Coordinates of N, CA and C in Angstrom, one line a residue:
M768 N 6.7 9.5 42.4 CA 6.9 9.6 40.9 C 5.7 10.3 40.3
K769 N 6.1 11.3 39.5 CA 5.0 12.1 38.9 C 4.7 11.5 37.5
T770 N 3.4 11.2 37.3 CA 3.0 10.5 36.1 C 1.9 11.2 35.4
S771 N 1.3 12.2 36.0 CA 0.2 12.9 35.3 C 0.5 14.4 35.2
F772 N 0.0 15.0 34.2 CA 0.3 16.5 33.9 C -1.0 17.1 33.4
E773 N -1.4 18.2 33.9 CA -2.6 18.9 33.5 C -2.4 19.4 32.1
M774 N -3.5 19.1 31.3 CA -3.5 19.5 29.9 C -4.5 20.6 29.6
P775 N -4.3 21.6 28.8 CA -3.0 21.9 28.1 C -2.0 22.2 29.1
F776 N -0.7 22.0 28.7 CA 0.4 22.3 29.6 C 1.2 23.5 29.2
Y777 N 1.5 24.4 30.1 CA 2.3 25.6 29.8 C 3.3 25.8 30.9
A778 N 4.6 25.8 30.6 CA 5.6 26.0 31.6 C 5.5 27.4 32.1
T779 N 5.9 27.5 33.4 CA 5.8 28.8 34.0 C 7.1 29.7 33.7
E780 N 8.2 29.0 33.4 CA 9.4 29.8 33.1 C 9.7 29.6 31.6
L781 N 9.8 30.7 30.9 CA 10.1 30.7 29.5 C 11.3 31.6 29.2
P782 N 12.1 31.3 28.2 CA 13.2 32.2 27.8 C 12.7 33.4 27.1
C783 N 11.5 33.4 26.5 CA 10.8 34.5 25.8 C 9.4 34.0 25.5
P784 N 8.5 34.9 25.1 CA 7.1 34.5 24.8 C 7.1 33.4 23.8
L785 N 6.1 32.5 24.0 CA 5.9 31.4 23.1 C 5.6 31.9 21.7
P786 N 6.0 31.1 20.7 CA 5.8 31.5 19.3 C 4.3 31.4 19.0
T787 N 3.8 32.3 18.1 CA 2.4 32.3 17.6 C 2.2 31.2 16.6
G788 N 1.0 30.9 16.3 CA 0.7 29.9 15.3 C 1.2 30.2 14.0
T789 N 1.2 31.5 13.6 CA 1.7 32.0 12.3 C 3.2 31.8 12.3
E790 N 3.9 32.1 13.4 CA 5.4 32.0 13.4 C 5.8 30.5 13.3
I791 N 5.0 29.6 13.9 CA 5.3 28.2 13.8 C 5.1 27.7 12.4
E792 N 3.9 28.0 11.8 CA 3.6 27.6 10.4 C 4.7 28.1 9.4
N793 N 5.2 29.2 9.6 CA 6.2 29.8 8.7 C 7.6 29.5 9.0
A794 N 7.9 28.8 10.1 CA 9.2 28.5 10.5 C 9.8 27.4 9.6
P795 N 11.2 27.4 9.4 CA 11.9 26.4 8.6 C 11.8 25.0 9.2
D796 N 11.7 24.0 8.3 CA 11.6 22.6 8.8 C 13.0 22.2 9.2
L797 N 13.1 21.4 10.3 CA 14.3 20.8 10.7 C 14.5 19.4 10.3
S798 N 13.4 18.8 9.8 CA 13.5 17.4 9.2 C 12.4 17.3 8.2
M799 N 12.4 16.2 7.5 CA 11.5 16.0 6.4 C 10.0 15.9 6.9
R800 N 9.1 16.5 6.3 CA 7.7 16.4 6.7 C 7.2 15.0 6.4
H801 N 6.5 14.4 7.4 CA 6.0 13.0 7.2 C 4.8 12.8 8.1
G802 N 3.8 12.1 7.5 CA 2.7 11.6 8.2 C 1.9 12.7 9.0
G803 N 1.7 13.8 8.3 CA 1.0 14.9 9.0 C 1.7 15.5 10.2
R804 N 3.0 15.4 10.2 CA 3.8 16.0 11.2 C 4.9 16.9 10.7
R805 N 5.2 18.0 11.4 CA 6.3 18.8 11.0 C 7.1 19.1 12.3
I806 N 8.5 19.3 12.1 CA 9.3 19.7 13.2 C 10.1 20.9 12.7
V807 N 9.9 22.0 13.4 CA 10.4 23.3 12.9 C 11.2 24.0 14.0
G808 N 12.1 24.9 13.6 CA 12.9 25.7 14.5 C 12.3 27.1 14.5
V809 N 12.0 27.6 15.7 CA 11.5 29.0 15.8 C 12.4 29.8 16.6
G810 N 13.1 30.7 15.9 CA 14.1 31.5 16.6 C 15.2 30.7 17.2
Q811 N 15.8 31.3 18.3 CA 17.0 30.6 18.9 C 16.5 29.7 20.0
H812 N 15.3 29.8 20.5 CA 14.9 29.1 21.7 C 14.0 27.9 21.6
F813 N 13.3 27.8 20.4 CA 12.2 26.8 20.4 C 12.3 25.9 19.2
V814 N 12.0 24.6 19.5 CA 11.7 23.6 18.4 C 10.3 23.2 18.7
V815 N 9.5 23.1 17.6 CA 8.1 22.8 17.7 C 7.8 21.6 16.8
K816 N 7.2 20.6 17.4 CA 6.6 19.4 16.6 C 5.1 19.6 16.6
F817 N 4.5 19.6 15.4 CA 3.1 19.9 15.4 C 2.5 19.2 14.1
G818 N 1.2 19.1 14.2 CA 0.4 18.6 13.0 C -0.7 17.7 13.4
L819 N -1.4 17.2 12.4 CA -2.5 16.3 12.6 C -2.0 14.9 13.2
G820 N -0.8 14.5 12.8 CA -0.3 13.2 13.2 C 0.5 13.3 14.5
V821 N 0.5 14.3 15.2 CA 1.2 14.4 16.5 C 0.3 14.1 17.7
D822 N 0.8 13.3 18.6 CA 0.0 13.0 19.8 C 0.7 13.6 21.0
L823 N -0.1 14.3 21.8 CA 0.5 15.0 22.9 C 1.1 14.1 24.0
I824 N 0.8 12.8 23.9 CA 1.4 11.8 24.8 C 2.9 11.9 24.7
E825 N 3.4 12.2 23.5 CA 4.8 12.3 23.3 C 5.4 13.3 24.2
G826 N 4.7 14.5 24.3 CA 5.2 15.6 25.1 C 5.1 15.2 26.6
E827 N 4.0 14.5 27.0 CA 3.8 14.1 28.3 C 4.9 13.1 28.8
S828 N 5.3 12.3 27.8 CA 6.4 11.3 28.1 C 7.7 12.1 28.4
M829 N 7.9 13.1 27.6 CA 9.1 13.9 27.8 C 9.1 14.6 29.2
L830 N 7.9 15.0 29.6 CA 7.8 15.6 31.0 C 8.0 14.5 32.0
F831 N 7.5 13.3 31.8 CA 7.7 12.2 32.7 C 9.2 11.9 32.9
V832 N 10.0 11.9 31.8 CA 11.4 11.6 31.8 C 12.1 12.7 32.6
R833 N 11.8 14.0 32.4 CA 12.4 15.1 33.0 C 12.2 15.1 34.5
Y834 N 10.9 14.8 34.9 CA 10.6 14.9 36.3 C 11.1 13.7 37.1
N835 N 11.3 12.6 36.5 CA 11.5 11.4 37.3 C 12.9 10.7 37.0
T836 N 13.7 11.3 36.2 CA 15.1 10.8 35.9 C 16.1 11.9 35.8
N837 N 17.3 11.5 35.7 CA 18.4 12.5 35.5 C 18.9 12.5 34.0
I838 N 18.1 11.8 33.1 CA 18.5 11.8 31.7 C 18.3 13.2 31.1
P839 N 19.3 13.7 30.5 CA 19.2 15.0 29.9 C 18.2 15.0 28.7
I840 N 17.3 15.9 28.8 CA 16.2 15.9 27.7 C 15.8 17.4 27.6
P841 N 15.4 17.8 26.4 CA 14.9 19.2 26.3 C 13.7 19.5 27.1
R842 N 13.6 20.7 27.6 CA 12.5 21.1 28.4 C 11.3 21.2 27.5
V843 N 10.1 20.9 28.0 CA 8.9 21.1 27.3 C 8.2 22.4 27.8
F844 N 8.0 23.3 26.9 CA 7.4 24.6 27.3 C 5.9 24.7 27.1
A845 N 5.4 23.9 26.2 CA 3.9 23.9 26.0 C 3.4 22.7 25.3
L846 N 2.2 22.2 25.7 CA 1.5 21.1 25.0 C 0.1 21.6 24.9
Y847 N -0.4 21.7 23.7 CA -1.7 22.2 23.5 C -2.3 21.8 22.1
S848 N -3.6 21.9 21.9 CA -4.2 21.6 20.7 C -4.9 22.8 20.2
D849 N -4.9 23.0 18.9 CA -5.7 24.1 18.2 C -6.9 23.4 17.6
L850 N -8.0 23.5 18.3 CA -9.2 22.7 17.8 C -9.8 23.2 16.5
E851 N -9.5 24.4 16.2 CA -10.0 25.0 14.9 C -9.4 24.3 13.7
I852 N -8.1 24.0 13.8 CA -7.4 23.4 12.7 C -7.1 21.9 12.9
G853 N -7.4 21.4 14.2 CA -7.2 20.0 14.5 C -5.8 19.6 14.7
K854 N -4.9 20.5 15.0 CA -3.4 20.2 15.1 C -3.0 20.2 16.6
N855 N -2.1 19.3 16.9 CA -1.5 19.3 18.2 C -0.1 19.9 18.2
F856 N 0.3 20.6 19.3 CA 1.6 21.3 19.3 C 2.4 20.9 20.5
I857 N 3.7 20.5 20.3 CA 4.7 20.3 21.3 C 5.8 21.3 21.2
V858 N 5.8 22.2 22.1 CA 6.8 23.3 22.0 C 8.0 22.9 23.0
M859 N 9.2 22.8 22.4 CA 10.3 22.3 23.2 C 11.5 23.3 23.2
E860 N 12.4 23.0 24.1 CA 13.6 23.8 24.1 C 14.6 23.4 23.0
C861 N 15.2 24.4 22.4 CA 16.2 24.1 21.3 C 17.5 23.9 22.0
V862 N 18.1 22.7 22.0 CA 19.4 22.5 22.6 C 20.3 21.8 21.6
L863 N 21.6 21.9 21.9 CA 22.6 21.1 21.1 C 22.5 19.7 21.5
G864 N 22.5 18.8 20.4 CA 22.3 17.4 20.6 C 23.6 16.7 21.0
Q865 N 23.5 15.4 21.1 CA 24.7 14.5 21.3 C 24.6 13.4 20.4
I866 N 25.8 12.8 20.1 CA 25.8 11.7 19.1 C 25.1 10.5 19.8
L867 N 24.4 9.7 18.9 CA 23.7 8.5 19.4 C 24.5 7.5 20.1
L868 N 25.8 7.4 19.7 CA 26.7 6.4 20.3 C 27.1 6.8 21.8
S869 N 26.6 7.9 22.3 CA 26.9 8.3 23.6 C 26.1 7.6 24.7
G870 N 25.3 6.6 24.3 CA 24.5 5.9 25.3 C 23.1 6.4 25.6
Y871 N 22.7 7.4 24.9 CA 21.4 8.1 25.1 C 20.3 7.1 25.1
F872 N 20.2 6.2 24.1 CA 19.1 5.2 24.0 C 19.2 4.2 25.1
D873 N 20.4 3.8 25.5 CA 20.5 2.8 26.6 C 19.9 3.4 27.9
N874 N 20.2 4.7 28.1 CA 19.6 5.3 29.3 C 18.1 5.4 29.2
L875 N 17.6 5.7 28.1 CA 16.1 5.7 27.9 C 15.5 4.3 28.1
C876 N 16.1 3.3 27.6 CA 15.6 1.9 27.7 C 15.6 1.4 29.1
Q877 N 16.5 2.0 29.9 CA 16.6 1.6 31.3 C 15.7 2.5 32.2
L878 N 14.9 3.3 31.6 CA 14.0 4.2 32.3 C 13.0 3.3 33.1
L879 N 12.6 3.9 34.2 CA 11.7 3.2 35.1 C 10.8 2.2 34.4
S880 N 10.9 1.0 34.8 CA 10.1 -0.1 34.2 C 8.7 0.0 34.8
L881 N 7.7 -0.2 33.9 CA 6.3 -0.3 34.3 C 5.8 -1.7 34.3
E882 N 4.7 -1.9 34.9 CA 4.1 -3.3 35.0 C 3.2 -3.6 33.9
Y883 N 3.2 -2.8 32.9 CA 2.3 -3.0 31.7 C 3.0 -2.5 30.5
F884 N 2.5 -2.9 29.3 CA 2.9 -2.4 28.0 C 1.9 -1.4 27.5
G885 N 2.2 -0.2 27.5 CA 1.3 0.9 27.1 C 1.9 2.2 27.2
S886 N 1.1 3.3 26.9 CA 1.6 4.6 27.1 C 1.4 5.1 28.5
L887 N 1.9 6.3 28.8 CA 1.9 6.8 30.1 C 0.4 6.8 30.7
N888 N 0.3 6.4 32.0 CA -1.0 6.4 32.7 C -1.9 5.3 32.1
Q889 N -1.3 4.2 31.6 CA -2.1 3.1 31.1 C -3.0 3.5 30.0
R890 N -2.5 4.2 29.0 CA -3.2 4.5 27.8 C -2.7 3.6 26.7
Q891 N -3.4 3.7 25.6 CA -3.1 2.8 24.5 C -1.8 3.1 23.8
L892 N -1.2 2.1 23.2 CA 0.1 2.3 22.5 C -0.1 3.1 21.2
L893 N 0.9 3.9 20.8 CA 0.8 4.8 19.7 C 1.3 4.1 18.4
D894 N 2.0 3.0 18.4 CA 2.4 2.4 17.2 C 1.2 2.0 16.4
D895 N 1.4 2.2 15.0 CA 0.3 1.9 14.1 C -0.2 0.4 14.2
I896 N 0.7 -0.5 14.6 CA 0.3 -1.9 14.7 C -0.9 -2.0 15.7
F897 N -1.1 -1.1 16.6 CA -2.2 -1.2 17.6 C -3.3 -0.3 17.3
W898 N -3.4 0.3 16.1 CA -4.4 1.2 15.7 C -5.6 0.5 15.1
T899 N -6.8 0.9 15.5 CA -8.0 0.4 14.8 C -9.0 1.6 14.6
Q900 N -9.8 1.5 13.6 CA -10.8 2.6 13.3 C -11.6 2.9 14.5
E901 N -12.2 1.9 15.1 CA -13.0 2.1 16.3 C -12.2 1.5 17.5
P902 N -12.4 2.1 18.7 CA -11.6 1.6 19.9 C -11.8 0.1 20.1
D903 N -10.7 -0.6 20.3 CA -10.7 -2.0 20.6 C -9.6 -2.3 21.6
L904 N -9.9 -2.4 22.8 CA -8.9 -2.5 23.9 C -8.0 -3.8 23.7
L905 N -8.6 -4.8 23.0 CA -7.8 -6.0 22.8 C -6.7 -5.8 21.8
V906 N -6.8 -4.7 21.0 CA -5.8 -4.4 20.0 C -5.0 -3.2 20.4
N907 N -5.7 -2.2 20.9 CA -5.1 -0.9 21.2 C -4.2 -0.9 22.5
G908 N -4.5 -1.8 23.4 CA -3.8 -1.8 24.7 C -4.4 -0.8 25.7
P909 N -3.8 -0.7 26.9 CA -2.6 -1.3 27.3 C -2.7 -2.8 27.6
F910 N -1.5 -3.5 27.8 CA -1.5 -4.9 28.0 C -0.8 -5.3 29.3
N911 N -1.3 -6.3 30.0 CA -0.7 -6.7 31.2 C 0.5 -7.7 31.0
S912 N 0.6 -8.3 29.9 CA 1.7 -9.2 29.6 C 2.1 -9.2 28.2
E913 N 3.3 -9.7 27.9 CA 3.8 -9.8 26.5 C 2.9 -10.7 25.7
G914 N 2.4 -11.8 26.4 CA 1.5 -12.7 25.7 C 0.2 -11.9 25.2
D915 N -0.3 -11.1 26.0 CA -1.5 -10.3 25.6 C -1.1 -9.4 24.4
L916 N 0.1 -8.8 24.5 CA 0.5 -7.9 23.4 C 0.7 -8.7 22.1
N917 N 1.2 -9.9 22.2 CA 1.4 -10.7 21.0 C 0.0 -11.1 20.4
E918 N -0.9 -11.4 21.2 CA -2.3 -11.7 20.7 C -2.9 -10.4 20.1
A919 N -2.6 -9.3 20.6 CA -3.1 -8.0 20.0 C -2.6 -7.9 18.5
I920 N -1.3 -8.2 18.4 CA -0.7 -8.1 17.0 C -1.4 -9.0 16.1
L921 N -1.7 -10.2 16.5 CA -2.4 -11.2 15.7 C -3.8 -10.7 15.3
R922 N -4.4 -10.1 16.3 CA -5.8 -9.6 16.1 C -5.7 -8.5 15.0
K923 N -4.7 -7.7 15.1 CA -4.6 -6.6 14.1 C -4.3 -7.2 12.7
Y924 N -3.6 -8.3 12.7 CA -3.3 -8.9 11.4 C -4.6 -9.4 10.7
T925 N -5.5 -10.0 11.4 CA -6.7 -10.4 10.8 C -7.7 -9.2 10.6
Y926 N -7.6 -8.2 11.5 CA -8.3 -7.0 11.3 C -8.0 -6.3 10.0
N927 N -6.7 -6.4 9.6 CA -6.3 -5.8 8.3 C -6.6 -6.7 7.1
G928 N -7.2 -7.8 7.4 CA -7.6 -8.7 6.3 C -6.6 -9.8 6.0
G929 N -5.7 -10.0 6.9 CA -4.7 -11.1 6.8 C -5.5 -12.5 7.0
P930 N -5.0 -13.5 6.3 CA -5.7 -14.8 6.3 C -5.6 -15.4 7.7
Y931 N -6.6 -16.1 8.2 CA -6.7 -16.7 9.5 C -5.7 -17.8 9.7
Y932 N -5.5 -18.6 8.6 CA -4.5 -19.7 8.7 C -3.1 -19.2 8.9
R933 N -2.8 -18.0 8.3 CA -1.5 -17.4 8.5 C -1.4 -16.9 10.0
A934 N -2.4 -16.3 10.5 CA -2.5 -15.9 11.9 C -2.3 -17.0 12.8
E935 N -2.9 -18.2 12.5 CA -2.7 -19.3 13.4 C -1.3 -19.8 13.4
Y936 N -0.7 -19.8 12.2 CA 0.7 -20.2 12.1 C 1.6 -19.2 12.9
L937 N 1.4 -17.9 12.8 CA 2.2 -17.0 13.5 C 2.0 -17.1 15.0
Q938 N 0.8 -17.5 15.4 CA 0.5 -17.7 16.8 C 1.4 -18.8 17.4
K939 N 1.7 -19.8 16.6 CA 2.6 -20.9 17.1 C 4.0 -20.4 17.1
C940 N 4.4 -19.5 16.2 CA 5.8 -19.0 16.2 C 6.1 -17.9 17.2
F941 N 5.2 -17.0 17.5 CA 5.5 -15.9 18.3 C 6.1 -16.3 19.7
P942 N 5.6 -17.3 20.4 CA 6.2 -17.6 21.7 C 7.7 -18.0 21.6
F943 N 8.2 -18.4 20.4 CA 9.6 -18.8 20.3 C 10.4 -17.6 19.9
V944 N 9.8 -16.5 19.4 CA 10.6 -15.3 19.0 C 10.4 -14.2 19.9
F945 N 9.1 -13.8 20.2 CA 8.8 -12.7 21.0 C 8.5 -13.1 22.5
K946 N 9.5 -13.3 23.3 CA 9.4 -13.8 24.6 C 10.4 -13.2 25.6
G947 N 10.0 -13.2 26.9 CA 10.9 -12.8 27.9 C 11.3 -11.3 27.9
N948 N 10.5 -10.5 27.4 CA 10.8 -9.1 27.3 C 10.0 -8.3 28.3
K949 N 10.7 -7.4 29.0 CA 10.1 -6.5 29.9 C 9.6 -5.2 29.2
A950 N 8.7 -4.5 29.9 CA 8.2 -3.3 29.3 C 9.2 -2.2 29.4
T951 N 9.8 -1.8 28.3 CA 10.9 -0.8 28.4 C 10.5 0.4 27.5
F952 N 11.0 1.6 27.9 CA 10.6 2.8 27.2 C 11.1 2.8 25.8
T953 N 10.3 3.1 24.8 CA 10.7 3.2 23.4 C 10.5 4.7 23.0
H954 N 11.6 5.3 22.6 CA 11.7 6.7 22.3 C 10.8 7.0 21.1
R955 N 10.9 6.3 20.0 CA 10.2 6.7 18.8 C 8.7 6.7 18.9
K956 N 8.1 5.7 19.6 CA 6.7 5.6 19.7 C 6.2 6.0 21.1
S957 N 7.1 6.6 21.9 CA 6.8 7.2 23.2 C 5.8 6.4 24.1
G958 N 6.4 5.2 24.5 CA 5.6 4.3 25.4 C 6.4 3.2 25.9
W959 N 5.8 2.3 26.6 CA 6.6 1.1 27.1 C 6.2 -0.1 26.3
Y960 N 7.2 -0.6 25.5 CA 7.0 -1.7 24.6 C 8.0 -2.8 25.0
P961 N 7.9 -4.0 24.3 CA 8.9 -5.0 24.5 C 10.3 -4.5 24.2
G962 N 11.3 -5.1 24.8 CA 12.6 -4.5 24.6 C 13.2 -4.5 23.2
Y963 N 12.6 -5.3 22.3 CA 13.1 -5.4 21.0 C 12.5 -4.3 20.1
W964 N 11.5 -3.6 20.5 CA 10.7 -2.7 19.6 C 11.5 -1.6 19.0
E965 N 12.3 -0.9 19.8 CA 13.1 0.2 19.2 C 14.1 -0.2 18.1
Y966 N 14.7 -1.3 18.3 CA 15.7 -1.9 17.3 C 14.9 -2.3 16.1
C967 N 13.8 -2.9 16.2 CA 13.0 -3.4 15.1 C 12.5 -2.2 14.2
L968 N 12.1 -1.1 14.9 CA 11.6 0.0 14.2 C 12.7 0.7 13.4
A969 N 13.9 0.7 14.0 CA 15.1 1.2 13.3 C 15.4 0.4 12.0
V970 N 15.3 -0.9 12.1 CA 15.6 -1.8 11.0 C 14.5 -1.6 9.9
C971 N 13.3 -1.5 10.3 CA 12.2 -1.3 9.3 C 12.3 0.1 8.6
A972 N 13.0 1.0 9.2 CA 13.2 2.3 8.6 C 14.3 2.4 7.6
L973 N 15.1 1.3 7.5 CA 16.3 1.3 6.6 C 15.8 1.4 5.1
R974 N 16.5 2.3 4.4 CA 16.3 2.4 2.9 C 17.4 1.8 2.1
W975 N 18.5 1.4 2.8 CA 19.7 0.8 2.1 C 20.3 1.7 1.1
D976 N 20.2 3.0 1.3 CA 20.9 3.9 0.4 C 22.0 4.7 1.1
D977 N 22.3 4.3 2.3 CA 23.4 4.9 3.1 C 23.9 3.9 4.1
D978 N 24.8 4.3 5.0 CA 25.5 3.4 5.9 C 24.8 3.3 7.3
W979 N 23.6 3.8 7.4 CA 22.8 3.7 8.6 C 22.8 2.3 9.2
S980 N 22.6 1.3 8.3 CA 22.5 -0.1 8.8 C 23.8 -0.5 9.5
L981 N 24.9 0.1 9.3 CA 26.2 -0.3 9.9 C 26.3 0.3 11.3
W982 N 25.5 1.2 11.6 CA 25.6 1.9 12.9 C 24.6 1.5 13.9
I983 N 23.5 0.9 13.5 CA 22.4 0.6 14.4 C 22.8 -0.3 15.6
D984 N 23.6 -1.4 15.3 CA 24.0 -2.3 16.4 C 24.9 -1.6 17.4
G985 N 25.5 -0.5 17.1 CA 26.4 0.2 18.0 C 25.6 1.2 18.9
I986 N 24.3 1.4 18.5 CA 23.5 2.4 19.2 C 22.4 1.7 20.0
L987 N 21.8 0.6 19.5 CA 20.8 -0.2 20.1 C 21.2 -1.6 20.3
S988 N 20.7 -2.3 21.3 CA 21.0 -3.7 21.6 C 20.4 -4.5 20.4
P989 N 21.2 -5.3 19.7 CA 20.7 -6.0 18.5 C 19.6 -7.0 18.9
C990 N 18.6 -7.1 18.1 CA 17.5 -8.1 18.3 C 17.2 -8.6 16.9
V991 N 18.2 -9.4 16.3 CA 18.1 -9.7 14.9 C 17.0 -10.6 14.6
S992 N 16.7 -11.7 15.4 CA 15.7 -12.6 15.1 C 14.3 -11.9 15.2
E993 N 14.1 -11.1 16.2 CA 12.9 -10.4 16.3 C 12.7 -9.4 15.1
A994 N 13.7 -8.8 14.7 CA 13.6 -7.8 13.6 C 13.2 -8.5 12.3
A995 N 13.7 -9.7 12.1 CA 13.3 -10.4 10.8 C 11.8 -10.7 10.8
Y996 N 11.3 -11.2 11.9 CA 9.8 -11.4 12.0 C 9.0 -10.1 11.9
F997 N 9.5 -9.2 12.7 CA 8.8 -7.9 12.8 C 8.7 -7.2 11.5
Q998 N 9.8 -7.1 10.7 CA 9.8 -6.5 9.4 C 8.8 -7.2 8.4
S999 N 8.9 -8.5 8.4 CA 8.0 -9.3 7.6 C 6.6 -9.0 7.9
L1000 N 6.3 -9.0 9.2 CA 4.9 -8.8 9.6 C 4.4 -7.4 9.2
R1001 N 5.2 -6.4 9.4 CA 4.8 -5.0 9.0 C 4.6 -4.9 7.5
L1002 N 5.4 -5.6 6.7 CA 5.2 -5.5 5.3 C 3.9 -6.2 4.9
E1003 N 3.5 -7.3 5.6 CA 2.3 -7.9 5.3 C 1.1 -7.0 5.7
L1004 N 1.2 -6.4 6.8 CA 0.1 -5.5 7.4 C -0.2 -4.4 6.4
W1005 N 0.8 -3.8 5.8 CA 0.6 -2.6 5.0 C 1.0 -2.8 3.5
S1006 N 1.0 -4.0 3.0 CA 1.3 -4.2 1.6 C 0.0 -4.2 0.8

């Protein structure tokens, strides 16, 4: 199983020369700009995700999926950083998509299970819940068990200024709600998280101004109890 890739990464076979920095910056957006990230289409062959908020681990995870599974996924043509402007670039193949109800997420969730909760090659998790200003392995991960991951969430709660008595209460509740989950691949945050994570992130993203909420349960395995706690916790962390 191939798990490591030399960085920066450049594919040896390309449909045409890679786009320049200027071409990427001037390309049309394919989705709304958010959190220091842009996704643009460059010509007929390339989609580029880039910006200050892009982590190259996302691209490495795509390479991992392509090398170790039969799940259809766009080819990654380049992974690199522009140190002068501080931006990371993931240059991908532009391909026709498929509807989410086709089982794409189920296939990803069944991706090779790992023995830890973390990013590829036992690196820290990318979800903001595990971010700290200074490195703190007890919060950032990786974690050997779901219990360790739960403790990290509680540490982040107090790290963000949450009251200790509330953290102690949550510590009693977590084992009844967040339990029995294997480390499964989560597409949105590009790593191995508890099985409920992808569903909970989708629920947290709801704006209730369209019918997206009616489709989620047909795309992802419902984790309603976990989502209720998860959403409440995220609101407390960033309110």
